[in-house]
PDB file of C-alpha atoms in Angstrom:
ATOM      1  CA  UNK A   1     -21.902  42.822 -32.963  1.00 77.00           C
ATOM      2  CA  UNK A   2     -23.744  39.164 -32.287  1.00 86.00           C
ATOM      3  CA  UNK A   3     -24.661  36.484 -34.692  1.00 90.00           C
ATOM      4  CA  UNK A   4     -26.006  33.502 -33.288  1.00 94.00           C
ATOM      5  CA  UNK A   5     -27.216  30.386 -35.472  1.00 95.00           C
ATOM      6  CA  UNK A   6     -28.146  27.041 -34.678  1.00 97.00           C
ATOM      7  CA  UNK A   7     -28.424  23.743 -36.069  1.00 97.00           C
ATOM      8  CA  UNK A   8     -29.756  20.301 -35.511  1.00 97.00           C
ATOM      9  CA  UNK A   9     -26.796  17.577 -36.623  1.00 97.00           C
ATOM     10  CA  UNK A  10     -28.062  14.264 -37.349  1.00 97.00           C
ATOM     11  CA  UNK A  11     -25.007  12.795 -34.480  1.00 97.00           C
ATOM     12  CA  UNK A  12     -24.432  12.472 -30.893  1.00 97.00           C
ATOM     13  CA  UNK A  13     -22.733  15.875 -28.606  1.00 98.00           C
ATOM     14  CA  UNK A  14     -19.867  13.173 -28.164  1.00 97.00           C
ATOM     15  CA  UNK A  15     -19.296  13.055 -31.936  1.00 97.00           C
ATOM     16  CA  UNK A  16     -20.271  16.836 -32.390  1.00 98.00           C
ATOM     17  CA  UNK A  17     -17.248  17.666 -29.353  1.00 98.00           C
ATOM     18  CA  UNK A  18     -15.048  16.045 -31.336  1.00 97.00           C
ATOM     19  CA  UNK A  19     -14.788  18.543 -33.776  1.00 97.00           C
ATOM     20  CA  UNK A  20     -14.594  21.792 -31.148  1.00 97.00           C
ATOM     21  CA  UNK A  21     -11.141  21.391 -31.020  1.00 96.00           C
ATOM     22  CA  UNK A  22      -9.059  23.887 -32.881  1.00 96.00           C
ATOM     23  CA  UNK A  23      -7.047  21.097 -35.415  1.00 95.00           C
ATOM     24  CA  UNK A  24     -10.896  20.404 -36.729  1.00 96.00           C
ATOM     25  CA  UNK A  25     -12.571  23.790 -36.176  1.00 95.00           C
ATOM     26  CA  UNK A  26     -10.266  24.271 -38.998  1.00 94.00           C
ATOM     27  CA  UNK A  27     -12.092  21.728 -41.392  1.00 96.00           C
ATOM     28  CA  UNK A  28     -15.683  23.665 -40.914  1.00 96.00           C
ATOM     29  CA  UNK A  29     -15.019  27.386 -39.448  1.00 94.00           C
ATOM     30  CA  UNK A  30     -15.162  29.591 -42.913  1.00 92.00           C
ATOM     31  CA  UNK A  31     -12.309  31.269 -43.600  1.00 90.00           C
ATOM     32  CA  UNK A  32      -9.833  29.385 -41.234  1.00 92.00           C
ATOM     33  CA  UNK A  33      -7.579  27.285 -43.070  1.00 94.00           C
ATOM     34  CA  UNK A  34      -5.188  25.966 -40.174  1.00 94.00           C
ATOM     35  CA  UNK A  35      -4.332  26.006 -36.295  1.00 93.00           C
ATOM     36  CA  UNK A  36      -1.235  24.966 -34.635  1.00 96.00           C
ATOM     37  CA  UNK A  37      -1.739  24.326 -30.858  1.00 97.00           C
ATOM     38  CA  UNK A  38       0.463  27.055 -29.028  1.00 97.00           C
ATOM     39  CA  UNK A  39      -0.347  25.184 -25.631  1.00 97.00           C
ATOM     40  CA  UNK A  40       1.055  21.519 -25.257  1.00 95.00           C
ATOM     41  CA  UNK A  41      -1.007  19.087 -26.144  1.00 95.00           C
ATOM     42  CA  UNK A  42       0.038  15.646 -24.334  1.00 95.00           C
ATOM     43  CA  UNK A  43      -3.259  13.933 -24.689  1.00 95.00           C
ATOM     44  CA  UNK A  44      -6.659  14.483 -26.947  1.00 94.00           C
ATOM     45  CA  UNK A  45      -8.341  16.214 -24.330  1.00 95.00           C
ATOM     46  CA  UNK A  46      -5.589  18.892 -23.679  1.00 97.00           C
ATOM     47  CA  UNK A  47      -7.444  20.088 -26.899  1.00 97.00           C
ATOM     48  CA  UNK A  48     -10.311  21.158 -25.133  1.00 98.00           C
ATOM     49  CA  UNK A  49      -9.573  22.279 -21.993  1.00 97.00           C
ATOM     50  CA  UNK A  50      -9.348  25.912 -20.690  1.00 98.00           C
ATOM     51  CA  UNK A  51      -6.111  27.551 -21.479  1.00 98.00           C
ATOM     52  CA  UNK A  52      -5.388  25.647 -24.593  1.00 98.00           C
ATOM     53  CA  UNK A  53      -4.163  27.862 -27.315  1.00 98.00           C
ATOM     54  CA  UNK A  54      -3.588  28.175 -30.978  1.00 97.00           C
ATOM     55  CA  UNK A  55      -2.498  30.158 -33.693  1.00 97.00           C
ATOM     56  CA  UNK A  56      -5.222  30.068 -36.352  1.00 96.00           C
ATOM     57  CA  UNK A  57      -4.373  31.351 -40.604  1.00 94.00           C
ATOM     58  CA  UNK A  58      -7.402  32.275 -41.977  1.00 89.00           C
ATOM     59  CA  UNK A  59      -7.586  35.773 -44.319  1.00 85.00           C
ATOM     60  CA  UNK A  60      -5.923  37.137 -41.339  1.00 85.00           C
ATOM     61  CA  UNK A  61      -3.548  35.686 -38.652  1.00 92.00           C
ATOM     62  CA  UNK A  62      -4.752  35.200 -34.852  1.00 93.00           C
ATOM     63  CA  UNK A  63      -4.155  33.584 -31.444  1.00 96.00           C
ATOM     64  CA  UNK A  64      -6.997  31.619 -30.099  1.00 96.00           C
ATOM     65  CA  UNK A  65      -7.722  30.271 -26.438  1.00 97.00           C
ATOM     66  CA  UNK A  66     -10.296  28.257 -24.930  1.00 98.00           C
ATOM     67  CA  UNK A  67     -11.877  29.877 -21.604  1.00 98.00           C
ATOM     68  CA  UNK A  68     -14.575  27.848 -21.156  1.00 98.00           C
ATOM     69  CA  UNK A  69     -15.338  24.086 -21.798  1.00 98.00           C
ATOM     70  CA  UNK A  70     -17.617  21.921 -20.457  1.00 98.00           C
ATOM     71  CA  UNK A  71     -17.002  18.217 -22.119  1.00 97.00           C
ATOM     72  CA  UNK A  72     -19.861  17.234 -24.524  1.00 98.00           C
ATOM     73  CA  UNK A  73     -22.338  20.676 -24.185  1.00 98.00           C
ATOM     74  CA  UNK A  74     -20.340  23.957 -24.460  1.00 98.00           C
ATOM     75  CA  UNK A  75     -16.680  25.693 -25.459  1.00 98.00           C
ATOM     76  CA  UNK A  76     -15.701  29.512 -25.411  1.00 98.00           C
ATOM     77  CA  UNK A  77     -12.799  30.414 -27.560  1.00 96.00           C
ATOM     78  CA  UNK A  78     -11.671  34.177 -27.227  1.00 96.00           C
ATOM     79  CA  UNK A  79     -10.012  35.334 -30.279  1.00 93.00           C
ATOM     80  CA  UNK A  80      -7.366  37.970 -30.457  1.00 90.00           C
ATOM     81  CA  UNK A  81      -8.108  39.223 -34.325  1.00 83.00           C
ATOM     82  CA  UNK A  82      -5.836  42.159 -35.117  1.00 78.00           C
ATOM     83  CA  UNK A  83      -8.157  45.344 -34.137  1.00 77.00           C
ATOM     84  CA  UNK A  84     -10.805  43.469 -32.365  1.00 78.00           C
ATOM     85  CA  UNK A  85     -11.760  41.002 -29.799  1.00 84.00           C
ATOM     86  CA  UNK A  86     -14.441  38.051 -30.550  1.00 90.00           C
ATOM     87  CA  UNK A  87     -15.477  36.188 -28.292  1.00 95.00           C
ATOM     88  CA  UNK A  88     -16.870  32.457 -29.682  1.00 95.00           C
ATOM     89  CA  UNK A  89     -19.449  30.448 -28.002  1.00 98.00           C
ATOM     90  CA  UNK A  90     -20.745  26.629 -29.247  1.00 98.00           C
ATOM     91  CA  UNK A  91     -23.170  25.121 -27.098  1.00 98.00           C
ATOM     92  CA  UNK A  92     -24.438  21.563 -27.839  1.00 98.00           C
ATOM     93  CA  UNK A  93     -27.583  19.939 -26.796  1.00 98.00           C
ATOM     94  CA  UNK A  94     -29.134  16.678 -27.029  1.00 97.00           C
ATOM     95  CA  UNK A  95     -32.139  16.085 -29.228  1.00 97.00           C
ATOM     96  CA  UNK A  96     -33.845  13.249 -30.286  1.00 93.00           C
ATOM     97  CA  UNK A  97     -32.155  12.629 -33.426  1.00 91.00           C
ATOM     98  CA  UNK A  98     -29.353  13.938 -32.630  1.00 97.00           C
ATOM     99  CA  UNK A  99     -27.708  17.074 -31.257  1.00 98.00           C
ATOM    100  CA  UNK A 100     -28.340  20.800 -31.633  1.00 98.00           C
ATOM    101  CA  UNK A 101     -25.185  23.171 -32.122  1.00 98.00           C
ATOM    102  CA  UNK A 102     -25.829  26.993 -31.376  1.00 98.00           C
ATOM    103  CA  UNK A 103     -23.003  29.025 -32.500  1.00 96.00           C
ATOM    104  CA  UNK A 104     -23.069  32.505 -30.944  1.00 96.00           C
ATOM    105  CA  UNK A 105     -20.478  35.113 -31.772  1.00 91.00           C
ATOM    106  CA  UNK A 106     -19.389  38.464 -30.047  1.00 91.00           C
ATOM    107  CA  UNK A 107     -17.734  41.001 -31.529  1.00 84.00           C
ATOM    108  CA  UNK A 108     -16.418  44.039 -30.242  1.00 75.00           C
ATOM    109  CA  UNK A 109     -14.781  46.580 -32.930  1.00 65.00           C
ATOM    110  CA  UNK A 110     -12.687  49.596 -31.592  1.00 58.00           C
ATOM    111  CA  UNK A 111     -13.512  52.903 -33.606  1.00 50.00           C
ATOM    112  CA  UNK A 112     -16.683  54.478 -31.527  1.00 50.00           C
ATOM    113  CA  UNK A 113     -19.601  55.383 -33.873  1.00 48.00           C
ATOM    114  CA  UNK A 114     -17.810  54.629 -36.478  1.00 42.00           C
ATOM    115  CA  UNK A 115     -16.944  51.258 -35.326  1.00 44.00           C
ATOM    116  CA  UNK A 116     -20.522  50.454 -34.579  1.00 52.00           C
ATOM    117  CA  UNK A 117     -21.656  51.126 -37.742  1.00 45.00           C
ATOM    118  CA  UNK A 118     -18.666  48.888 -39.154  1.00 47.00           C
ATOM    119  CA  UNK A 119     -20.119  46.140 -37.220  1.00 47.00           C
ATOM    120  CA  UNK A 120     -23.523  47.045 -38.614  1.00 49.00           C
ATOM    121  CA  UNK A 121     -22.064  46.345 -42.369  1.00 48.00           C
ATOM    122  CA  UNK A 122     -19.971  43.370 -41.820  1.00 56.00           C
ATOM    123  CA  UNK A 123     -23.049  41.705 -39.501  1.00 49.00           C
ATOM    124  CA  UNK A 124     -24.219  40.045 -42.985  1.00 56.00           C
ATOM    125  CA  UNK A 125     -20.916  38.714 -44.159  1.00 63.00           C
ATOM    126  CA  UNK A 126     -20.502  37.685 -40.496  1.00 69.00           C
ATOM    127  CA  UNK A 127     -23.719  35.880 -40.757  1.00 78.00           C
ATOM    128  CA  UNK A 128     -23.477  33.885 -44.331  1.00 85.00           C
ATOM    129  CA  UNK A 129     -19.982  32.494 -43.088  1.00 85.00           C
ATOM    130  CA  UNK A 130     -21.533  31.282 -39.689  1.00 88.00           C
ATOM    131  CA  UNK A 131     -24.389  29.623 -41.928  1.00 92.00           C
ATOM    132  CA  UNK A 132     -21.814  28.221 -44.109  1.00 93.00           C
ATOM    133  CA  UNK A 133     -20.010  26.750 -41.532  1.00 94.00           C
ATOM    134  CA  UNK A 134     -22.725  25.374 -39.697  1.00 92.00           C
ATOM    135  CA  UNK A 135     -23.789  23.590 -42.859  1.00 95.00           C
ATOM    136  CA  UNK A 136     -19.838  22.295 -43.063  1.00 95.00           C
ATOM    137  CA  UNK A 137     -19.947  21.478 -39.577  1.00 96.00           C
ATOM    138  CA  UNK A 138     -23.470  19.011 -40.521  1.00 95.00           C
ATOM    139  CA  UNK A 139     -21.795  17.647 -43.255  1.00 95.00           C
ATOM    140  CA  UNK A 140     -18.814  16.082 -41.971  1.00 92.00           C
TER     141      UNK A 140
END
């Protein structure tokens, strides 16, 4: 399963970063209502490089990790969600007022057919909470 949205932000990919790391994702990802850093975190950028880890409560418990991040344009996070894998890209680019974010996610469900056409069902969920979050991501 794949959603990808984007979204132009009315702020720079500096200020936009800011808010990759996995302490804010929790202020504008729907449905996760806290992470706890399971990597040490000596500095602010420990928060965003690869390897750094957390433990995210949402409606279900999971471990996060970054395995990609390029300051200022893209992170990775790879999610371990009980029964699947999701993998979660954010890509930011400059524009002239501002910055575009493009949140892509990947979602592999176990099950065969059936889990295919699981993925099928919850693709529209999937995609209102990535537009909702988006728009909570523009917000702040």
């Amino acid at each position: 399963m794949r959603i990808e949205k984007s979204i132009e932000i009315k702020a720079s990919p500096e200020k936009v970063w800011e808010m990759m790391a996995f302490d804010k994702a929790v202020e504008w990802m729907e449905g996760w209502k806290s992470g706890k850093y399971t990597s040490e975190v000596h500095n602010p950028k420990d928060k965003y490089r690869v390897g750094a880890s957390a433990h995210i409560i949402g409606p279900e418990e999971f471990d996060a990790e970054i395995t990609e991040s390029l300051e200022n344009e893209k992170i990775v996070y790879r999610l371990k969600v009980p029964k699947m894998t999701a993998i979660i890209t954010s890509i930011l680019e400059s524009v002239d007022e501002g910055t575009k974010f493009t949140h892509v996610i990947d979602a592999e469900l176990p099950w065969g057919v059936f889990g295919k056409f699981l993925g099928r069902v919850m693709r529209g969920a999937g995609e209102k909470d990535a537009e909702k979050s988006l728009e909570k991501l523009k917000s702040i």
